[in-house]
Coordinates of C-alpha atoms in Angstrom, one line a residue:
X1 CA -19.0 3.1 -22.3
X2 CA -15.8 4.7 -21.5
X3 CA -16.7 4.8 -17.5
X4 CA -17.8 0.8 -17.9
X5 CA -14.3 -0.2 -19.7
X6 CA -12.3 1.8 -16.8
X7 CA -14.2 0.3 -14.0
X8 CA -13.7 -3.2 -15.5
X9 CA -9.8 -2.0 -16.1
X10 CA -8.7 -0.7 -12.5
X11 CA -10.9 -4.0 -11.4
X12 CA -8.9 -6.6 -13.6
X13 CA -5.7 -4.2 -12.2
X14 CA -6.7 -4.6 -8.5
X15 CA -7.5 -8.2 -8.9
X16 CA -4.0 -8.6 -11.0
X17 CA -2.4 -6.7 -8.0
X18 CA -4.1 -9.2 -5.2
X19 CA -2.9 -12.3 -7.0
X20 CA 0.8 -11.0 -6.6
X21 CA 0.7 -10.1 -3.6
X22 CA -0.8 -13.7 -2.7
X23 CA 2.0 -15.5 -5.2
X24 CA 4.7 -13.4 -3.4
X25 CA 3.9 -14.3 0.3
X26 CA 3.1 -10.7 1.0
X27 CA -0.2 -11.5 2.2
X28 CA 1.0 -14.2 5.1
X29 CA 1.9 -12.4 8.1
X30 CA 4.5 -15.0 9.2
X31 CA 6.5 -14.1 6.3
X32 CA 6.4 -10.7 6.8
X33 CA 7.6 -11.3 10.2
X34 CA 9.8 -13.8 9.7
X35 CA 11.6 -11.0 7.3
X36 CA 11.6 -8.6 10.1
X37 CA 13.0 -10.5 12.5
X38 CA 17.0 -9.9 11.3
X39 CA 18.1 -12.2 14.4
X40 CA 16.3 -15.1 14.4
X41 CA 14.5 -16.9 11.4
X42 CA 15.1 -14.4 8.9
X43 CA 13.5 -14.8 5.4
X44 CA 14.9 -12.5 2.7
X45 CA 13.1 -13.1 0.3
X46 CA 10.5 -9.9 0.3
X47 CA 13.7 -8.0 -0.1
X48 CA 13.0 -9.1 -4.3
X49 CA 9.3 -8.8 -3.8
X50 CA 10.4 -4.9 -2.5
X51 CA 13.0 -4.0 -4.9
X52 CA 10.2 -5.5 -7.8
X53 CA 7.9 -3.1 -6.6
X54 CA 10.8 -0.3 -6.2
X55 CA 11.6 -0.6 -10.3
X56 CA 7.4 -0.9 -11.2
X57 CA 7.1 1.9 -9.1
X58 CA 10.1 3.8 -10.4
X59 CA 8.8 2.7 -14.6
X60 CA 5.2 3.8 -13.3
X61 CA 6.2 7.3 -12.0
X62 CA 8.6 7.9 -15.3
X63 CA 5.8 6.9 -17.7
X64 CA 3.3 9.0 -15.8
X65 CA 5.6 12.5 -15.8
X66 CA 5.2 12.2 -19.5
X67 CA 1.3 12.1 -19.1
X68 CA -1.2 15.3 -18.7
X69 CA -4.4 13.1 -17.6
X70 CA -4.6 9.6 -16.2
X71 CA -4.0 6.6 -18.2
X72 CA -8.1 6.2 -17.4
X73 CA -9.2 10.2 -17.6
X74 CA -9.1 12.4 -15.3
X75 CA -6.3 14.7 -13.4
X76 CA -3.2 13.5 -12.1
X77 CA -2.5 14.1 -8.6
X78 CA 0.8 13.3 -8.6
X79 CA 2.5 14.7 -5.0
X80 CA 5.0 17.4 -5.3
X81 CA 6.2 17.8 -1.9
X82 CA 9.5 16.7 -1.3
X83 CA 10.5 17.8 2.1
X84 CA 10.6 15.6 5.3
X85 CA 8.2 16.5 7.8
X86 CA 7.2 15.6 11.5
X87 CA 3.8 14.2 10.3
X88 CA 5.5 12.1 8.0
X89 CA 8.2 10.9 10.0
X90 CA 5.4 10.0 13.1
X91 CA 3.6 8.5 10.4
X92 CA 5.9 6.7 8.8
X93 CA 7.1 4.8 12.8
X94 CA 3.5 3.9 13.2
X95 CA 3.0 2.2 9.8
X96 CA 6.0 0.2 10.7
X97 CA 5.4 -0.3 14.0
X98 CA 1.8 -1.8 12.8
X99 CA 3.8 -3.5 10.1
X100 CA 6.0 -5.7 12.7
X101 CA 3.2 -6.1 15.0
X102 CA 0.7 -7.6 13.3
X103 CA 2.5 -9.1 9.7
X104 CA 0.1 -7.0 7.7
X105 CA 0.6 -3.5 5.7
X106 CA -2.9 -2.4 4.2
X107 CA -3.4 -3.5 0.5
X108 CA -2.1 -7.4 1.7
X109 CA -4.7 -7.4 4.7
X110 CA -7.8 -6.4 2.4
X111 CA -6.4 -9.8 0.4
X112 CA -5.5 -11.8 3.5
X113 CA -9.4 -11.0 5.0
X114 CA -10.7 -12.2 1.6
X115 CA -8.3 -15.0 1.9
X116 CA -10.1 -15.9 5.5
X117 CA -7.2 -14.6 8.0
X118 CA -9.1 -13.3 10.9
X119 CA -6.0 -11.4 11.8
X120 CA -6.4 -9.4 9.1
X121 CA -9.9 -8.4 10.1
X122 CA -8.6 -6.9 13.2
X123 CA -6.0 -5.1 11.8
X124 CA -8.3 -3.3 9.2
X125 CA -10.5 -2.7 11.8
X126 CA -7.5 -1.1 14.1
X127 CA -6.3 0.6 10.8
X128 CA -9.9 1.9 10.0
X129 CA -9.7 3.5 13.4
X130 CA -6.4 5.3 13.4
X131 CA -7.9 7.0 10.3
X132 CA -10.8 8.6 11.7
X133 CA -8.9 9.3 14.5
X134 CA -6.1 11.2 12.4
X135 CA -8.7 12.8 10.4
X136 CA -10.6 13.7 12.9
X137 CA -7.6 14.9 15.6
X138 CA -5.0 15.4 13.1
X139 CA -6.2 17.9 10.8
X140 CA -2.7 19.7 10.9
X141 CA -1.3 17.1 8.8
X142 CA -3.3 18.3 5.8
X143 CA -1.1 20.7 4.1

């Protein structure tokens, strides 16, 4: 029963999640590049949407360093490197590189596809890609 009730939970979560990034615009590429672009029809207003997510995230992390087990069971893996690396700098220029290319950062491009945004189904795709390809050639990043 347990298992049911957090299946239906991190559902309702992930559905609760999809709906704001709709409501905030983060699932419209043209905002996203329209915030991007600092020299020609620049929208800040994903600068809130951000530093929203910043303070969540910030509450989230706080509440869960109190915590032995996962709000739903299980372990926390919670990362505990802190150091800046080669990987995660290279990593870090291609996620925003993909970002200002095609509008779209993962979780609002699984939202955008539901939405209907064929865009977004060729940036999954391309996404889906560079992981296997990582995974697969990469294997030094796994430390």
């Amino acid at each position: 029963m347990r298992r049911h009730f957090s299946f239906i939970s991190q559902y309702l979560i992930g559905v609760l999640f999809g709906i704001g990034l709709i409501i905030s615009g983060m699932s419209n590429p043209q905002k996203i590049l329209n915030f991007l672009d600092l020299a020609g029809n620049w929208d800040p207003s994903l600068i809130f949407v951000m530093g929203g997510a910043i303070l969540v995230g910030l509450a989230g992390f706080y509440l869960v360093s109190k915590r032995s087990e996962a709000f739903f069971g299980g372990a926390l893996h919670i990362p505990t490197r802190r150091d800046i690396s080669k990987p995660l700098i290279i990593g870090s220029l291609i996620f925003g590189a993909g970002w200002g290319i095609a509008g779209f950062c993962p979780g609002p491009a699984i939202v955008a596809l539901g939405a209907g945004h064929l865009k977004a189904l060729v940036f999954i795709l391309a996404m889906l890609v560079g992981m296997v390809i990582c995974n697969r050639f990469f294997t030094g990043h796994k430390k």
